[in-house]
GROMACS .gro file of C-alpha atoms in nm:
model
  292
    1UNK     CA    1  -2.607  -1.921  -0.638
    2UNK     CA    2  -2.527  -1.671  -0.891
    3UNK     CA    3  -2.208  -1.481  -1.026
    4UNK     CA    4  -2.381  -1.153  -0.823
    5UNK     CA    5  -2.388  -1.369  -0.535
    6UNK     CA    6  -2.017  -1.455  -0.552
    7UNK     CA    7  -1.915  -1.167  -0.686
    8UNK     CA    8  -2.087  -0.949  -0.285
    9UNK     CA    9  -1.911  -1.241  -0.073
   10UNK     CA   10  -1.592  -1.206  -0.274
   11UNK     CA   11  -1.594  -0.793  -0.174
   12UNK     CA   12  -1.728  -0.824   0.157
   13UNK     CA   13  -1.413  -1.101   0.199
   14UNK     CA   14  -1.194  -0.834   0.035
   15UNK     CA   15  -1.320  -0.562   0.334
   16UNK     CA   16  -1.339  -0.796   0.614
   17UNK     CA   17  -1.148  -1.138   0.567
   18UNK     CA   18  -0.849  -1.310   0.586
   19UNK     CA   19  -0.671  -1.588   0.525
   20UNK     CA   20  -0.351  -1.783   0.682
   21UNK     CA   21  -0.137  -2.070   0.834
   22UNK     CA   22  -0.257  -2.174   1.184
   23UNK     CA   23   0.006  -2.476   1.331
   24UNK     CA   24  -0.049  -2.731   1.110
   25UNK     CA   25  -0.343  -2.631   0.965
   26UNK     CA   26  -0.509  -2.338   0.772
   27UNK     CA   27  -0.773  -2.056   0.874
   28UNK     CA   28  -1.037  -1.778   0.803
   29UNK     CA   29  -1.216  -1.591   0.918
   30UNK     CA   30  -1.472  -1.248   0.888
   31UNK     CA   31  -1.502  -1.060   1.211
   32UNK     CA   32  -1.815  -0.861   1.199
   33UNK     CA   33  -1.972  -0.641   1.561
   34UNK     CA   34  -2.360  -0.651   1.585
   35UNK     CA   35  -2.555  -0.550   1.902
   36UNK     CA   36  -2.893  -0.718   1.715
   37UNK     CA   37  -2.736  -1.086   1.726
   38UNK     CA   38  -2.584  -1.254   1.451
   39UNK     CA   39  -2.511  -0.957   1.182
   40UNK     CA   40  -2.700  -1.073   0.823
   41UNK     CA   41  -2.379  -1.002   0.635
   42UNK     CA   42  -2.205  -1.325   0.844
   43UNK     CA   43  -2.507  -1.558   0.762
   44UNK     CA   44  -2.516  -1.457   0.377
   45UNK     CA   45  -2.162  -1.474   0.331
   46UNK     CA   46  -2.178  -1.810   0.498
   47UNK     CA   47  -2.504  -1.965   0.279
   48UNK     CA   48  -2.291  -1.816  -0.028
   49UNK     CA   49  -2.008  -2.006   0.058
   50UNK     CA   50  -2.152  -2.283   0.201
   51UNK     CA   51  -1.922  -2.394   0.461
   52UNK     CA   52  -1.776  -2.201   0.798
   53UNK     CA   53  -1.936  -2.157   1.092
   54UNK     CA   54  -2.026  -1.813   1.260
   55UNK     CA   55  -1.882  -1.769   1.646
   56UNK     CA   56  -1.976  -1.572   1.917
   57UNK     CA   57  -2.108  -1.315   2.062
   58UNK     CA   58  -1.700  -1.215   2.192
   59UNK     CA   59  -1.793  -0.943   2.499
   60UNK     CA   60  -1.541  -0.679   2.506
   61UNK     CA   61  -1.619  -0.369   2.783
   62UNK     CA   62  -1.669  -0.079   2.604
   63UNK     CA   63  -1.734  -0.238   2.244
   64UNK     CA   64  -2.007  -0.356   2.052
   65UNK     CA   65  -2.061  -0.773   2.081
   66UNK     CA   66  -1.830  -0.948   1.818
   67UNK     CA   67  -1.934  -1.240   1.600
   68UNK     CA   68  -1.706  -1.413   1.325
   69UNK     CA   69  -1.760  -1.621   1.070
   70UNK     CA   70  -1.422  -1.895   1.073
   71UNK     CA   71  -1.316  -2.222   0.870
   72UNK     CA   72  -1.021  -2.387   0.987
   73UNK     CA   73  -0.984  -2.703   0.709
   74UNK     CA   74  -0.833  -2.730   0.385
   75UNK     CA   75  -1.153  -2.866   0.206
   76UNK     CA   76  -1.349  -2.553   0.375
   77UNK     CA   77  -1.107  -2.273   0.230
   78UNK     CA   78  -1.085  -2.477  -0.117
   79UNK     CA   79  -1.468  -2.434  -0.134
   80UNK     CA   80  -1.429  -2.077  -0.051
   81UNK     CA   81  -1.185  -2.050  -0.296
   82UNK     CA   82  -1.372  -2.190  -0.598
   83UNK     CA   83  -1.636  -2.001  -0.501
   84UNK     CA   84  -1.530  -1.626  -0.461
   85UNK     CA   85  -1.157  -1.654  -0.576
   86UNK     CA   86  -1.189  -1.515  -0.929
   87UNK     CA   87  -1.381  -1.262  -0.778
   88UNK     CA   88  -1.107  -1.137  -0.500
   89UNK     CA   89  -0.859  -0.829  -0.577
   90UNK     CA   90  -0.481  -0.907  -0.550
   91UNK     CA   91  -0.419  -0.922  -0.155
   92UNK     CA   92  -0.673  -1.158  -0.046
   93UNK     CA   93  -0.583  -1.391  -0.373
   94UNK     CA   94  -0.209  -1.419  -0.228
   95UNK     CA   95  -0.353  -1.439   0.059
   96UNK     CA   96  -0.531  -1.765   0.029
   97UNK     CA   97  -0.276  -1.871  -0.231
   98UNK     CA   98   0.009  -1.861   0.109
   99UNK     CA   99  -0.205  -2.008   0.250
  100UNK     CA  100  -0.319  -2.348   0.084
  101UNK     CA  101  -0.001  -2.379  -0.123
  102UNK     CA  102  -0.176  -2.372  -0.488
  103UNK     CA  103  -0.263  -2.127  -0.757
  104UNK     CA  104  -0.625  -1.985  -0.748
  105UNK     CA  105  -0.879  -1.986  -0.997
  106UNK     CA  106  -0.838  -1.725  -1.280
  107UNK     CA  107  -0.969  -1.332  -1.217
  108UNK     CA  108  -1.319  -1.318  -1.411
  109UNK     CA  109  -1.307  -0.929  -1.303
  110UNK     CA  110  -1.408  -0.726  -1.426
  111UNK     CA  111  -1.729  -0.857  -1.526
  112UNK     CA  112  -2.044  -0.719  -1.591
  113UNK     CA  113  -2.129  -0.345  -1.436
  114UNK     CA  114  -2.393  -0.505  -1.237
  115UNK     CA  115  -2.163  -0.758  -1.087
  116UNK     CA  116  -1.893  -0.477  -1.010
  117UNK     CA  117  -2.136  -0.329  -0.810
  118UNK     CA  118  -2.242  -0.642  -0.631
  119UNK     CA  119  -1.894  -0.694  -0.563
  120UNK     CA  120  -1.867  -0.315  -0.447
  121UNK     CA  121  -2.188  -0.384  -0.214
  122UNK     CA  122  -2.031  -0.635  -0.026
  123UNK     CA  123  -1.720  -0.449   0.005
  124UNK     CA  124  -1.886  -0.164   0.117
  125UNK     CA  125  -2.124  -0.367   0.408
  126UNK     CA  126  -1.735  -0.484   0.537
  127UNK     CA  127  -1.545  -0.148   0.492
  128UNK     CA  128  -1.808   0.137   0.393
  129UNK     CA  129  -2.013   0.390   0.529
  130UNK     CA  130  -2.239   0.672   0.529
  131UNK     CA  131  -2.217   1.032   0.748
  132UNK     CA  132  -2.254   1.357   0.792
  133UNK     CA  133  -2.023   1.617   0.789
  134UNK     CA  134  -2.016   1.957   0.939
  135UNK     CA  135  -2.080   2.185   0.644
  136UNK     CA  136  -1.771   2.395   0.566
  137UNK     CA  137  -1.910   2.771   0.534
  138UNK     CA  138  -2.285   2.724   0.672
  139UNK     CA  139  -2.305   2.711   1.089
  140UNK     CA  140  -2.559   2.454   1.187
  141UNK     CA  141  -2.619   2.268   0.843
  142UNK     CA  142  -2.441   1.920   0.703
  143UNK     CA  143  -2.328   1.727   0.377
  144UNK     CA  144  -2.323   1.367   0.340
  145UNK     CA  145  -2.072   1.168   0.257
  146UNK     CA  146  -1.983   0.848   0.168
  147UNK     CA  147  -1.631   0.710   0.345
  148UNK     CA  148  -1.418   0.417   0.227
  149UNK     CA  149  -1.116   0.315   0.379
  150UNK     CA  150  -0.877   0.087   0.284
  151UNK     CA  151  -0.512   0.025   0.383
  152UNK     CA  152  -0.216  -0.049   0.143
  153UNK     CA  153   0.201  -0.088   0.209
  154UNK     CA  154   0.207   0.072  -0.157
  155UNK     CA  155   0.006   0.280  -0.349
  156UNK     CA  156  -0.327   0.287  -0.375
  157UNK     CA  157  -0.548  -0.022  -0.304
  158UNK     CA  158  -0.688  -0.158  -0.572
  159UNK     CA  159  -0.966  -0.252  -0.353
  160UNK     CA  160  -1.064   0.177  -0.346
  161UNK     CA  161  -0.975   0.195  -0.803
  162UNK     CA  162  -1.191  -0.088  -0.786
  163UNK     CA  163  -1.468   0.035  -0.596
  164UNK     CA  164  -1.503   0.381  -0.747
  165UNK     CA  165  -1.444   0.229  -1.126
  166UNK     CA  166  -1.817   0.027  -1.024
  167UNK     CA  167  -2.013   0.362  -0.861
  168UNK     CA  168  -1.851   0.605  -1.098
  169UNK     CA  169  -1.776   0.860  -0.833
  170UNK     CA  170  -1.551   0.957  -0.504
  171UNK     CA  171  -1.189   1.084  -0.465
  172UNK     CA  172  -0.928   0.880  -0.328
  173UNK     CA  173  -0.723   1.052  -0.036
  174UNK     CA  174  -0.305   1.077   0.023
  175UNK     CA  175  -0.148   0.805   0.238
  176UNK     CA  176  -0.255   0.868   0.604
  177UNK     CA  177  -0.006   0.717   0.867
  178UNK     CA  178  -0.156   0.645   1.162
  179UNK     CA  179   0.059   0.531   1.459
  180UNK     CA  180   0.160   0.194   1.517
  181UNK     CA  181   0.060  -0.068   1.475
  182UNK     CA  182  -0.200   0.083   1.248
  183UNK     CA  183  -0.080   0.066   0.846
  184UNK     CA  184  -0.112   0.349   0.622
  185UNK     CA  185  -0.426   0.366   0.460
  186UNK     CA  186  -0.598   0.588   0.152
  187UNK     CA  187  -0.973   0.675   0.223
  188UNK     CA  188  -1.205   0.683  -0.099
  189UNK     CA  189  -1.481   0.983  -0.055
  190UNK     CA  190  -1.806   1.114  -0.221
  191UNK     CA  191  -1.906   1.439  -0.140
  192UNK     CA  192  -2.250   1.643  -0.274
  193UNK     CA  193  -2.577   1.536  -0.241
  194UNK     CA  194  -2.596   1.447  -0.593
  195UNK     CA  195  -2.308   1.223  -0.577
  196UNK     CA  196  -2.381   1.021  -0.241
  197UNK     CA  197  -2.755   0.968  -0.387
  198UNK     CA  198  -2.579   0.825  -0.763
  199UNK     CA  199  -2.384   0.604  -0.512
  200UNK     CA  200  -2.616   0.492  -0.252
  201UNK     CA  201  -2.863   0.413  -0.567
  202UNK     CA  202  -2.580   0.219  -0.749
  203UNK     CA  203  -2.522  -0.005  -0.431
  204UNK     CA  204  -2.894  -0.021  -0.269
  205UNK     CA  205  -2.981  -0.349  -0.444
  206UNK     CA  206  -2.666  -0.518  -0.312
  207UNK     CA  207  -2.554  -0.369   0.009
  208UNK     CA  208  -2.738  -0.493   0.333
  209UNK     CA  209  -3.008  -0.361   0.583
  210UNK     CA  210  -2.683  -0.228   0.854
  211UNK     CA  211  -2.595   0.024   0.556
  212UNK     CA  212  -2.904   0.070   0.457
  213UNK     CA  213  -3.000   0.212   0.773
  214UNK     CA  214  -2.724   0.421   0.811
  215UNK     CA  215  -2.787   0.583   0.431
  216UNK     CA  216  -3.131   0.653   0.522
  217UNK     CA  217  -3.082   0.851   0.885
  218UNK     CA  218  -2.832   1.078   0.709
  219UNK     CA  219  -3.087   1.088   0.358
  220UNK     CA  220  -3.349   1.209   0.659
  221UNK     CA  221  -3.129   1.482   0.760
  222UNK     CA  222  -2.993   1.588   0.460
  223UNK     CA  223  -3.349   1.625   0.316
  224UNK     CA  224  -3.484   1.818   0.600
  225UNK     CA  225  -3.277   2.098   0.587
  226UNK     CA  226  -3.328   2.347   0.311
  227UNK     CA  227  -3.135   2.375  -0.001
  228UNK     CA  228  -2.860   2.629   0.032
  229UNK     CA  229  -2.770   2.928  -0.220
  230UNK     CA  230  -2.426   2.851  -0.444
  231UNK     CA  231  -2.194   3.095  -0.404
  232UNK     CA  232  -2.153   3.437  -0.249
  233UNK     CA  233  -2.487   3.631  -0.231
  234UNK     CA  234  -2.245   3.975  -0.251
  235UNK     CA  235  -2.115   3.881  -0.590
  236UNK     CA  236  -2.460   3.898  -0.737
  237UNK     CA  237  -2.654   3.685  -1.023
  238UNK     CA  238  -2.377   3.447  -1.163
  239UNK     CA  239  -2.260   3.618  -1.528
  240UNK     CA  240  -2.459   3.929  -1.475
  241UNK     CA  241  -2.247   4.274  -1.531
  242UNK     CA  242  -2.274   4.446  -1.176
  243UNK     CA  243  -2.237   4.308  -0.820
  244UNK     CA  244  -2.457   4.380  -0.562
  245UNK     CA  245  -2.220   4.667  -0.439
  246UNK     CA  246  -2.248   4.839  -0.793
  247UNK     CA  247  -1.879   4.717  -0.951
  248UNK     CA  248  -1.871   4.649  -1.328
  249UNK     CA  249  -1.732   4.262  -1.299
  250UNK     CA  250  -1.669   4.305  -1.707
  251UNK     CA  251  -1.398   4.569  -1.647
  252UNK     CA  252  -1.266   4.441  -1.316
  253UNK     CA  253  -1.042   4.215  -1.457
  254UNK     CA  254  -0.719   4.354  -1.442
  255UNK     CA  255  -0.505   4.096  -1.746
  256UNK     CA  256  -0.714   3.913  -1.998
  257UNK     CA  257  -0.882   3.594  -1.871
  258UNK     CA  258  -0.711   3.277  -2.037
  259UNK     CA  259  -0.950   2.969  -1.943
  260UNK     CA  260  -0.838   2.676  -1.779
  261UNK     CA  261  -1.020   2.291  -1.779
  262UNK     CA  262  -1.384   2.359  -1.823
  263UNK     CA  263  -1.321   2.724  -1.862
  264UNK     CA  264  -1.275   2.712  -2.221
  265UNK     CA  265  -1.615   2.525  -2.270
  266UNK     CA  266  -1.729   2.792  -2.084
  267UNK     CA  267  -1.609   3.138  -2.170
  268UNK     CA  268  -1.824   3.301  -1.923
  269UNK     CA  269  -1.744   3.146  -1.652
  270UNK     CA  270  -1.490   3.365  -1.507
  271UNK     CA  271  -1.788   3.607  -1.450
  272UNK     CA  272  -1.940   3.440  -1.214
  273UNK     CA  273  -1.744   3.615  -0.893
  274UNK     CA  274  -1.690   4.033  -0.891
  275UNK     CA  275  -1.293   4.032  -0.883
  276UNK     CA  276  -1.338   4.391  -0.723
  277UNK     CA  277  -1.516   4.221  -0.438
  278UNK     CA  278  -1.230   3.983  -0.398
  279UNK     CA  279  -0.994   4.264  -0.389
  280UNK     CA  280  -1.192   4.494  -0.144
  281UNK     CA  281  -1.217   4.152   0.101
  282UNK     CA  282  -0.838   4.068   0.083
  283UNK     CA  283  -0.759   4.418   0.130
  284UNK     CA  284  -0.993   4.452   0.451
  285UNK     CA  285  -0.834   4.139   0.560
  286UNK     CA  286  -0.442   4.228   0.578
  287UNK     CA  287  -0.557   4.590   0.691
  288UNK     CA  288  -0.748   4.354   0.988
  289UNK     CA  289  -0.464   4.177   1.031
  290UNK     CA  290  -0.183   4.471   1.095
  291UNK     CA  291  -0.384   4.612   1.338
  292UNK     CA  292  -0.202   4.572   1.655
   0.00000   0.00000   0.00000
């Protein structure tokens, strides 16, 4: 086994695992639902590792079969441990450091980019996934996107910094509060095309065939539809002079334009929409609206 290898059980553990006091003795475990048998992330966490044993299938009506990797000695979770401990973020580190009573290995993150992102495949195979959104503005088409969740009491989990420090892109959510006994969690997204492909590319060679799967049904969709215009059509070619309904954009501005952000790199910018357009809509809207 290699540091990659360690480094993909260590974030699918961070995703998916936990650690604790049972009676007298200790525990862990992975639960993991697979209606094909015994899912492939169980039995590669478990070679990495080396010890545990998976469980199941666990029949629940109305849910998928559930299988779960579990150790229940000390000598098991001190292998774990030594294995994928320097690897874990904060909360699964106290966790198994509750747990056995003793300081874990020093953090060795974060390491190389390639073993970020083998740590972010495995965290995305326990917590990740890819879908398809309703586009926003166009009736009938979609946009991928990639979906992280990840709850925290405080802050932001620095499972989600983490995970978009290795792939480079996504935003991270507010706090969402679901009801109990559901805890508050942040979700990290990617949105655009562009983005999800970076992404998915970053995290192909480490993220397993579930997620793969699931990547390429919504890459099959997204690449069968055709590519849709930016902006408004009605505003015209973006920086020309005149809209398609004949205003001078040049001369519709009514104070002098003072750039903001990428603005300044771009003094044209602010030409790309006809501001007399804008006005004539918002007009045509509150003239809709105090109609009785």
């Amino acid at each position: 086994m290699e540091s990659h290898d360690f480094a993909w059980a260590a974030g699918f553990f961070d995703g998916e695992g936990w650690a604790n006091r049972s009676g007298r003795g200790v525990q862990s475990r992975i639960n993991q639902a697979g209606l094909d048998g015994v899912p492939e992330v169980l039995d590669k966490f478990q070679r990495i590792v080396g010890v545990g044993r998976i469980h199941g299938p666990v029949i629940v009506e109305g849910r998928q079969p559930l299988y779960f990797w579990e150790a229940t000695s000390r000598p098991d979770l001190t292998r774990v441990v030594e294995r994928i401990g320097p690897w874990l973020c904060p909360v699964k580190r106290a966790e198994f450091e509750r747990t056995l009573g003793v300081p874990l290995p020093p953090v060795v993150w974060p390491g190389s980019l390639s073993e970020e992102l083998a740590w972010a495949g495995g965290f995305f195979d326990g917590e990740g996934s890819t879908c398809l959104d309703k586009h926003r503005t166009h009736e009938g088409f979609f946009a991928p996107v990639i979906y992280v969740p990840q709850a925290a009491e405080n802050g932001t989990a620095p499972e989600l910094l983490r995970f978009r420090n290795a792939v480079g892109v996504g935003n991270i959510s507010g706090i969402r509060r679901p009801k109990p006994p559901h805890k508050p969690y942040r979700r990290l997204r990617v949105y655009t095309l562009q983005k999800v492909q970076l992404a998915l590319h970053l995290l192909w060679p480490f993220i397993g065939d579930v997620k793969r799967a699931q990547a390429q049904r919504v890459m099959q969709v997204m690449h069968s539809q055709p590519d849709l215009p930016r902006g408004n059509p009605a505003f015209g070619v973006a920086g020309a002079r005149c809209c398609l309904r004949g205003h001078d954009k040049w001369n519709a501005r009514v104070r002098p334009f003072k750039g903001r952000g990428k603005n300044e790199e771009d003094p044209m910018n602010h030409m790309r929409q006809c501001l007399a357009c804008v006005r004539e809509d918002a007009q045509a809207k509150r003239n809709k609206k105090r109609r009785p």
